CSV table of N, CA and C in Angstrom, one decimal:
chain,number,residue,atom,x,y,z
X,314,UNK,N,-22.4,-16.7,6.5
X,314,UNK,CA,-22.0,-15.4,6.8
X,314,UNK,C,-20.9,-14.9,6.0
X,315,UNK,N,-20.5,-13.4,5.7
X,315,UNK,CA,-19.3,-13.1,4.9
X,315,UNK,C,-17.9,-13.6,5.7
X,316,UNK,N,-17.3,-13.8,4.9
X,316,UNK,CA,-15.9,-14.6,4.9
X,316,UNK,C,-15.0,-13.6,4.2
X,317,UNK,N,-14.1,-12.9,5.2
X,317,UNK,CA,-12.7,-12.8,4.0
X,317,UNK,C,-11.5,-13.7,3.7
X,318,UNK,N,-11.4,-13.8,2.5
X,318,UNK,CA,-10.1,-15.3,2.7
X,318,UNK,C,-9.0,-14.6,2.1
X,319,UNK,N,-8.1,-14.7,3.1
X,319,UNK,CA,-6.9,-14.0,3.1
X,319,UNK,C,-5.6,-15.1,2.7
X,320,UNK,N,-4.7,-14.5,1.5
X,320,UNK,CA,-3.4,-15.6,1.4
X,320,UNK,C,-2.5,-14.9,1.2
X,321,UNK,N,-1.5,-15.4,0.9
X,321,UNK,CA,-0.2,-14.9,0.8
X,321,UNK,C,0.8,-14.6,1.7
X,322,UNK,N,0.7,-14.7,2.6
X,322,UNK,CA,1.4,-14.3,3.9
X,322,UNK,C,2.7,-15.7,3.8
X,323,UNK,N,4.0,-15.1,4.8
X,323,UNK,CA,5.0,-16.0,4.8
X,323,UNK,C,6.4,-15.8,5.5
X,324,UNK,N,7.2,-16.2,5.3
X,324,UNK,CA,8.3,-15.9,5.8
X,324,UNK,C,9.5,-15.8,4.5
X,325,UNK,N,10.3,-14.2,4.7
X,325,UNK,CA,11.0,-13.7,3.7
X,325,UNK,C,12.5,-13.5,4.5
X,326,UNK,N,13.0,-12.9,3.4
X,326,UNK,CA,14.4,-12.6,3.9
X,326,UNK,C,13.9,-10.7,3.7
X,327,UNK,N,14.9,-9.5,4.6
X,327,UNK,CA,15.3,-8.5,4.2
X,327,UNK,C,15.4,-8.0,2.5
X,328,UNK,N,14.4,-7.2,2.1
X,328,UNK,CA,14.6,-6.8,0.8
X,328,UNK,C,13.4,-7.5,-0.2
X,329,UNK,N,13.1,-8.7,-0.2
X,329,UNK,CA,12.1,-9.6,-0.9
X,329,UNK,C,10.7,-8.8,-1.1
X,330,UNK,N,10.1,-9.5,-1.9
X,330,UNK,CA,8.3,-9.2,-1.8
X,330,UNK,C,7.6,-9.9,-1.7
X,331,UNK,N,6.3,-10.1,-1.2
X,331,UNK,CA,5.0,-10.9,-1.3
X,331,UNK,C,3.9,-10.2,-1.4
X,332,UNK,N,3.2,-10.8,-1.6
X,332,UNK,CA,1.7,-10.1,-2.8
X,332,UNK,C,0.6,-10.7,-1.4
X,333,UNK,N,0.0,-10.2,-0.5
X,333,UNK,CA,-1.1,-10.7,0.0
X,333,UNK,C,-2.5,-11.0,-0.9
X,334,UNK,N,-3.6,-11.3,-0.6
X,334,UNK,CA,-4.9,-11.3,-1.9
X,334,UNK,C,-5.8,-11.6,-0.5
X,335,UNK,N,-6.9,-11.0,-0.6
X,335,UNK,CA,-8.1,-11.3,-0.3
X,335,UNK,C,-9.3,-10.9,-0.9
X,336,UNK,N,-10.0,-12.0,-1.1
X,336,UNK,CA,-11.4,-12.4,-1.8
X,336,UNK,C,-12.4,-12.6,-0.4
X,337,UNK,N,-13.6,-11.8,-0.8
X,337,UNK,CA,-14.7,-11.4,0.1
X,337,UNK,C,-15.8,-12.5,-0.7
X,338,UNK,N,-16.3,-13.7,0.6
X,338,UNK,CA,-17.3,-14.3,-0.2
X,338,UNK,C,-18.3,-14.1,1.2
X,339,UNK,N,-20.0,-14.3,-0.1
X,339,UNK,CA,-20.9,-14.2,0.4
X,339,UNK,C,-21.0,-12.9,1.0
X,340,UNK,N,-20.1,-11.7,0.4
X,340,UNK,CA,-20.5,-10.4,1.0
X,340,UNK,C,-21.9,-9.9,0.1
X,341,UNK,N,-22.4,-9.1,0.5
X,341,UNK,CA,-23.7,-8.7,-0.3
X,341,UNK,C,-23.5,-7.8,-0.8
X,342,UNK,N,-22.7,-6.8,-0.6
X,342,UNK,CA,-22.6,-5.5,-1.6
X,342,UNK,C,-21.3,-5.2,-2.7
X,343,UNK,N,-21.9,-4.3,-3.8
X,343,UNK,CA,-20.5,-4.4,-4.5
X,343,UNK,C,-20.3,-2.7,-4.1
X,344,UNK,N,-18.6,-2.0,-4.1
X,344,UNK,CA,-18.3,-1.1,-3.9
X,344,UNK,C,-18.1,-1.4,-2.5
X,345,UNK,N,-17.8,-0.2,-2.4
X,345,UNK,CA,-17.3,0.7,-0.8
X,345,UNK,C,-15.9,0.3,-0.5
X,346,UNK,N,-15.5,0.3,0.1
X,346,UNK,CA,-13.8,0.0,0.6
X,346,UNK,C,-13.2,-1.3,1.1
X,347,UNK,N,-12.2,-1.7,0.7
X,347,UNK,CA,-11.3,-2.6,1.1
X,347,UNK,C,-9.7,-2.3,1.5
X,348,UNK,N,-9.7,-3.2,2.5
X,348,UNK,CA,-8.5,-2.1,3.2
X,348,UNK,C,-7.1,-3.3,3.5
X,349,UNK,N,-6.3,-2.6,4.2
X,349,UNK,CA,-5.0,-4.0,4.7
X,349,UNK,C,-4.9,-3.0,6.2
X,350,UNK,N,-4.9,-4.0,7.0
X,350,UNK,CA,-4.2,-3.6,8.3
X,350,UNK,C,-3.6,-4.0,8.9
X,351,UNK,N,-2.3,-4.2,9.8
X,351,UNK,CA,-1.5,-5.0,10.2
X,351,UNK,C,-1.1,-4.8,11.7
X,352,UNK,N,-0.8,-5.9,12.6
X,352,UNK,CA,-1.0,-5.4,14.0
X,352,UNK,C,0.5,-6.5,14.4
X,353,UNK,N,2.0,-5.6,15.0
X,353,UNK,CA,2.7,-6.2,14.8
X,353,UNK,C,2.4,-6.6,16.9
X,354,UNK,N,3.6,-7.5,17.5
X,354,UNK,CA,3.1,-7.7,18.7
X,354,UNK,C,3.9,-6.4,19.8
X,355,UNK,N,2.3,-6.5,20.3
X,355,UNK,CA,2.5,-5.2,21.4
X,355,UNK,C,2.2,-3.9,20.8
X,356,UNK,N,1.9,-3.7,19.9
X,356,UNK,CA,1.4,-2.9,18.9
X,356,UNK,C,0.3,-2.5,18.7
X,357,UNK,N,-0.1,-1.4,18.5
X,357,UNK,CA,-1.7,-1.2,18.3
X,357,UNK,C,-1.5,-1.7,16.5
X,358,UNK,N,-2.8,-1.8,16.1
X,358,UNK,CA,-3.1,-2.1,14.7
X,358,UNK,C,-3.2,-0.6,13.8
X,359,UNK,N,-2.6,-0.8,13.0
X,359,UNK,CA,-2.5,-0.1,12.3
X,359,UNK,C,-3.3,0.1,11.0
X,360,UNK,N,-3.6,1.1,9.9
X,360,UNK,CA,-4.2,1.0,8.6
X,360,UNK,C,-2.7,0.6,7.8
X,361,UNK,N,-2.8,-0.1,6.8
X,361,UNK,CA,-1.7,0.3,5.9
X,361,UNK,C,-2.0,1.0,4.5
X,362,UNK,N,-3.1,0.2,4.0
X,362,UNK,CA,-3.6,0.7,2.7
X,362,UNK,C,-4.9,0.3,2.8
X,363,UNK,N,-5.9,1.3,1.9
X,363,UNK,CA,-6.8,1.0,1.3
X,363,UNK,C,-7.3,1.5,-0.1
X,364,UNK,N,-8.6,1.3,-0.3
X,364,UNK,CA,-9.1,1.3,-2.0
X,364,UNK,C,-10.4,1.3,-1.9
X,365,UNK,N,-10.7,2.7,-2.4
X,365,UNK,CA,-12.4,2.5,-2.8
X,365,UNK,C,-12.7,1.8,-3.9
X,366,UNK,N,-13.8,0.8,-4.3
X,366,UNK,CA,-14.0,0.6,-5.2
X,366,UNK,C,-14.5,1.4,-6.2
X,367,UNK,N,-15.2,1.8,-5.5
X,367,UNK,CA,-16.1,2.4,-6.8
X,367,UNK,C,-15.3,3.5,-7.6
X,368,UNK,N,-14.5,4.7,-7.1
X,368,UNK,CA,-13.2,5.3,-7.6
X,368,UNK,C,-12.0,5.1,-7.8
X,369,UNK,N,-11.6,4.1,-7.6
X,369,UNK,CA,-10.4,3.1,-7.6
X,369,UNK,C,-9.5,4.4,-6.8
X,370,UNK,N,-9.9,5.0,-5.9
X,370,UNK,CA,-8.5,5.8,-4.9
X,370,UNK,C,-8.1,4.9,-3.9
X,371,UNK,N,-6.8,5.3,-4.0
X,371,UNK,CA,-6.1,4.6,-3.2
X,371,UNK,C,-5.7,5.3,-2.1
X,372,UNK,N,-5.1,4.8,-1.0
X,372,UNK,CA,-4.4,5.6,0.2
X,372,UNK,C,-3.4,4.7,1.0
X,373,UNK,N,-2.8,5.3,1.3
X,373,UNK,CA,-1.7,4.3,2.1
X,373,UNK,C,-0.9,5.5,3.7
X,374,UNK,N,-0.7,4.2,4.4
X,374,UNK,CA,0.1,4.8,5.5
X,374,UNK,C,1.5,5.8,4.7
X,375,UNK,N,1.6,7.0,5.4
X,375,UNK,CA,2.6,7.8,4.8
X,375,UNK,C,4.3,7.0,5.1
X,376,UNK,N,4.1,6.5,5.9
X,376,UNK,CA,5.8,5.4,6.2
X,376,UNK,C,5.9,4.1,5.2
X,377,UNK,N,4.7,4.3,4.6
X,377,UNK,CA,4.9,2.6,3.6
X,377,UNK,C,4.3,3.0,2.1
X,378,UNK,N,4.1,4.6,1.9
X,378,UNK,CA,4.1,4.5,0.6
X,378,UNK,C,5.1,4.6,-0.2
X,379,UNK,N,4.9,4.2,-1.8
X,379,UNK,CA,6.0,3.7,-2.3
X,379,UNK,C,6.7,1.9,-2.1
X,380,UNK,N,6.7,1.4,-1.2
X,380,UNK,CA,6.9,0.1,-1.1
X,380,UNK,C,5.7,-0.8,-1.0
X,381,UNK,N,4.5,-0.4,-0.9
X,381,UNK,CA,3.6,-0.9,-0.9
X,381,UNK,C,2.3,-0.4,-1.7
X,382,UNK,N,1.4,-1.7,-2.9
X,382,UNK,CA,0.8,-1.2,-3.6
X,382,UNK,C,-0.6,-2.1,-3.6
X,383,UNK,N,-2.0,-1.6,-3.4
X,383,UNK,CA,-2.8,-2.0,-2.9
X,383,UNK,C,-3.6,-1.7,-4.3
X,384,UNK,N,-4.7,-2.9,-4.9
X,384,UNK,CA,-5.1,-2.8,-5.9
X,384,UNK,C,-6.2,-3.4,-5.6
X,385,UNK,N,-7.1,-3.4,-6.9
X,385,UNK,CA,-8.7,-4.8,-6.4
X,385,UNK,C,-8.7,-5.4,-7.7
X,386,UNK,N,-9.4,-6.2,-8.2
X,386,UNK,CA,-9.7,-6.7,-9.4
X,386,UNK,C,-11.5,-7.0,-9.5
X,387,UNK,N,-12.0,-6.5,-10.3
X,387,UNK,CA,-13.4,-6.2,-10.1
X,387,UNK,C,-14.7,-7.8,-10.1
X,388,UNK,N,-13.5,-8.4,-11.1
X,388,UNK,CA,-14.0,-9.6,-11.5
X,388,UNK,C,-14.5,-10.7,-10.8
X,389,UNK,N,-13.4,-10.8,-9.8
X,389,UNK,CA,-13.5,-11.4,-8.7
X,389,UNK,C,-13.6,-11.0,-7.4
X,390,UNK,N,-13.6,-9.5,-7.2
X,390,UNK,CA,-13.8,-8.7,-5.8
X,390,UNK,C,-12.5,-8.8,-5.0
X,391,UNK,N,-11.3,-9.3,-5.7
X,391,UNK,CA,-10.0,-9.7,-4.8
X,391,UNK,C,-9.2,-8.5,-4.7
X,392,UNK,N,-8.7,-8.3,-3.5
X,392,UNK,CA,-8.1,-7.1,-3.1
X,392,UNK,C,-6.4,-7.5,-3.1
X,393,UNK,N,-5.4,-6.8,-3.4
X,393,UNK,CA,-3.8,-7.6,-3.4
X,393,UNK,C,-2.9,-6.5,-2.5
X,394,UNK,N,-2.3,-7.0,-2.1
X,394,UNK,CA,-1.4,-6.1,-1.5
X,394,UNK,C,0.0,-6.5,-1.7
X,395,UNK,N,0.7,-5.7,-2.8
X,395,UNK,CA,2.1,-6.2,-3.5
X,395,UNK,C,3.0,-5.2,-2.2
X,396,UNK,N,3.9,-6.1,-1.8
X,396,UNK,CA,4.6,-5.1,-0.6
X,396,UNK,C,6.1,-5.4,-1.2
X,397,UNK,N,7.1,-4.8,-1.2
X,397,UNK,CA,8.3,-4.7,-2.2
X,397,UNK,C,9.2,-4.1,-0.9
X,398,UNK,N,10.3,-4.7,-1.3
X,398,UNK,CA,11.5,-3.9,-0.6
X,398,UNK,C,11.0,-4.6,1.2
X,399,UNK,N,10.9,-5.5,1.7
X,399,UNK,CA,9.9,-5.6,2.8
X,399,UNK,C,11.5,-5.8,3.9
X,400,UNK,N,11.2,-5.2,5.1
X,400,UNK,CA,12.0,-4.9,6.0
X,400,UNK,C,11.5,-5.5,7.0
X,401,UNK,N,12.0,-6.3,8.7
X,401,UNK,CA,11.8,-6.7,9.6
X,401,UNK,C,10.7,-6.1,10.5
X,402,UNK,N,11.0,-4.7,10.0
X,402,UNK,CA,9.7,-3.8,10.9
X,402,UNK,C,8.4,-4.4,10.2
X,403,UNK,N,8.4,-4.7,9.2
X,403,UNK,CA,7.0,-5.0,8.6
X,403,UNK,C,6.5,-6.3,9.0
X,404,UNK,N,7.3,-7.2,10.0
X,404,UNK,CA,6.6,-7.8,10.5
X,404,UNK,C,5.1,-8.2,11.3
X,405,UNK,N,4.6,-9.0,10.9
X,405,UNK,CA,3.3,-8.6,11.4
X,405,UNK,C,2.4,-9.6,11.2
X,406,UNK,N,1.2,-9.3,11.8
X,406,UNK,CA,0.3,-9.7,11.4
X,406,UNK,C,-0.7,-9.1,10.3
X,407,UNK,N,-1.2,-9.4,9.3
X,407,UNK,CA,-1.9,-8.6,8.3
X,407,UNK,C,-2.9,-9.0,8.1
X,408,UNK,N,-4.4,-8.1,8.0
X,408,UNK,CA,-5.5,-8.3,8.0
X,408,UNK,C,-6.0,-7.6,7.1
X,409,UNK,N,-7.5,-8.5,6.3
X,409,UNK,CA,-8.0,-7.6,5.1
X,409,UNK,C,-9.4,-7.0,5.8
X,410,UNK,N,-9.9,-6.2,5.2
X,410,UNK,CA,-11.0,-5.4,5.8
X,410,UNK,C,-12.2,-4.9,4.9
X,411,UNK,N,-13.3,-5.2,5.1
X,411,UNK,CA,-14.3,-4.3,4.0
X,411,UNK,C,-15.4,-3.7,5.0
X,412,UNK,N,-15.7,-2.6,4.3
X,412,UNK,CA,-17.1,-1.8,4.5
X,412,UNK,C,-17.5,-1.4,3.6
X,413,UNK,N,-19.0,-1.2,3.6
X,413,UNK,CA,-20.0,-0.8,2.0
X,413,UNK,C,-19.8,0.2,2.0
X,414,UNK,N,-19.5,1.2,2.4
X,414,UNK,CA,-19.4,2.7,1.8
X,414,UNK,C,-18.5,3.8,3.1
X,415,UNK,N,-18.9,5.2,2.7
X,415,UNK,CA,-18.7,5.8,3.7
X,415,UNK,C,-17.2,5.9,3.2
X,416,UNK,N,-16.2,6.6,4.2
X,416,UNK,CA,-15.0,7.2,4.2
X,416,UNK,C,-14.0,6.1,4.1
X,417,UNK,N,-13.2,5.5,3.2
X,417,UNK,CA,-12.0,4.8,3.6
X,417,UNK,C,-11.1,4.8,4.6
X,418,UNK,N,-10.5,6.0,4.6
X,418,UNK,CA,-9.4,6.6,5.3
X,418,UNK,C,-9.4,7.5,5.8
X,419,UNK,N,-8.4,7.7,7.2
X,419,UNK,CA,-8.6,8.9,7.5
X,419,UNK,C,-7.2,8.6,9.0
X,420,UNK,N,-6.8,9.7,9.3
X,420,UNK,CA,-5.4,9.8,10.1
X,420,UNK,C,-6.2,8.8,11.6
X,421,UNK,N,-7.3,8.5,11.9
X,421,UNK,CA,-7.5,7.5,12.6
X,421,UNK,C,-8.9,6.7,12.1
X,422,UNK,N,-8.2,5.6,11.6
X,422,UNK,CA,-9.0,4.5,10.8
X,422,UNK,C,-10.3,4.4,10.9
X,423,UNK,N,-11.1,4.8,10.1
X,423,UNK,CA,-12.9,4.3,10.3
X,423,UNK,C,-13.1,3.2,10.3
X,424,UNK,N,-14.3,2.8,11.3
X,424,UNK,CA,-14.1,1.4,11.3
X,424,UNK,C,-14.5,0.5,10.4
X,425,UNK,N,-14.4,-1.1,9.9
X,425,UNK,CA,-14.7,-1.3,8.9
X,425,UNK,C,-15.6,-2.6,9.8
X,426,UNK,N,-16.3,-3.2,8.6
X,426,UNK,CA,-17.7,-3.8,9.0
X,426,UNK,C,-16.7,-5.5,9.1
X,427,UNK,N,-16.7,-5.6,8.4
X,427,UNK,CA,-15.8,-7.4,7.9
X,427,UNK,C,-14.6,-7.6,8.0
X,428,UNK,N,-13.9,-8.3,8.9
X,428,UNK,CA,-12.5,-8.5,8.5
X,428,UNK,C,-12.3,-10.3,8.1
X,429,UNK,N,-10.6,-10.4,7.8
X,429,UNK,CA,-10.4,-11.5,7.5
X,429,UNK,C,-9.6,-12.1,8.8
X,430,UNK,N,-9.3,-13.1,8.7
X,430,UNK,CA,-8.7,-13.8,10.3
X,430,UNK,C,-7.1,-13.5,10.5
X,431,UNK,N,-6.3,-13.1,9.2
X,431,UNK,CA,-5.0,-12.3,9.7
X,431,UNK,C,-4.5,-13.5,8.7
X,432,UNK,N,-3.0,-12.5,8.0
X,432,UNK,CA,-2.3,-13.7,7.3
X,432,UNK,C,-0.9,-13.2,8.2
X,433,UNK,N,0.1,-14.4,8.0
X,433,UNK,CA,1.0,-13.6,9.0
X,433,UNK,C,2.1,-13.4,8.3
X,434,UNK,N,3.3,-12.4,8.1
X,434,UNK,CA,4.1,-11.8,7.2
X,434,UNK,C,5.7,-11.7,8.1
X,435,UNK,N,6.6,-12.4,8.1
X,435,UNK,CA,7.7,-12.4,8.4
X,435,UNK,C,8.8,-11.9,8.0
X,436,UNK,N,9.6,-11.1,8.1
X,436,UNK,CA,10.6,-10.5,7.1
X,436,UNK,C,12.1,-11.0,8.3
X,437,UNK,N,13.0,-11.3,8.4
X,437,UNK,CA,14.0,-12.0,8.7
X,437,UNK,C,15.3,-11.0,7.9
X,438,UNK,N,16.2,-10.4,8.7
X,438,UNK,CA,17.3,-9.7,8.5
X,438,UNK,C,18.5,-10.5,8.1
């Protein structure tokens, strides 16, 4: 069945960066969107960024653009999420996401078909 495999996740200090990556195996389609969501505790889940493939648009939560930069690489279907400047609120849990077509984004998230099992992201003051 499709698999997202999600890495990068960790524990940081205030200020640092980490690069999340997820690679979609045994998905069957090329294009449509890949996304990052992150669900801190007691929190609903949120969108952070996403990326059509096929037009390379990007979109991001309006509170986290600019510190966060969501890309794909075609070659391998790997989606990265470079997060910079990372603050305690950004703790979380972070999850990658795909669907074959249809709308990316939107002020309340469309749903997406595949996710990955969560990497977990720590930022320490």
């Amino acid at each position: 069945q499709v698999q997202l495999v999600e890495s990068g996740g960790g524990s940081v200090q205030d200020g640092e960066s980490l690069t999340l990556s997820c690679t979609p195996v045994r998905y069957p389609h090329n294009g449509g969107c890949m996304a990052w969501f992150r669900q801190a505790p007691g929190a609903e889940r949120e969108g952070v960024a996403a990326i059509n493939v096929d037009s390379r648009n990007t979109f991001y939560s309006d509170s986290l653009k600019g510190r966060f930069t969501i890309s794909q690489v075609n070659a391998n279907n790997t989606a990265y999420l470079q997060m910079n400047s990372l603050k305690p609120e950004d703790t979380a849990m972070y999850y990658c996401a795909v669907k074959p077509g249809g709308w990316c984004w939107s002020s309340k998230m469309p749903p997406y078909d595949y996710w990955g099992q969560g990497t977990q992201v720590t930022v320490s003051s």
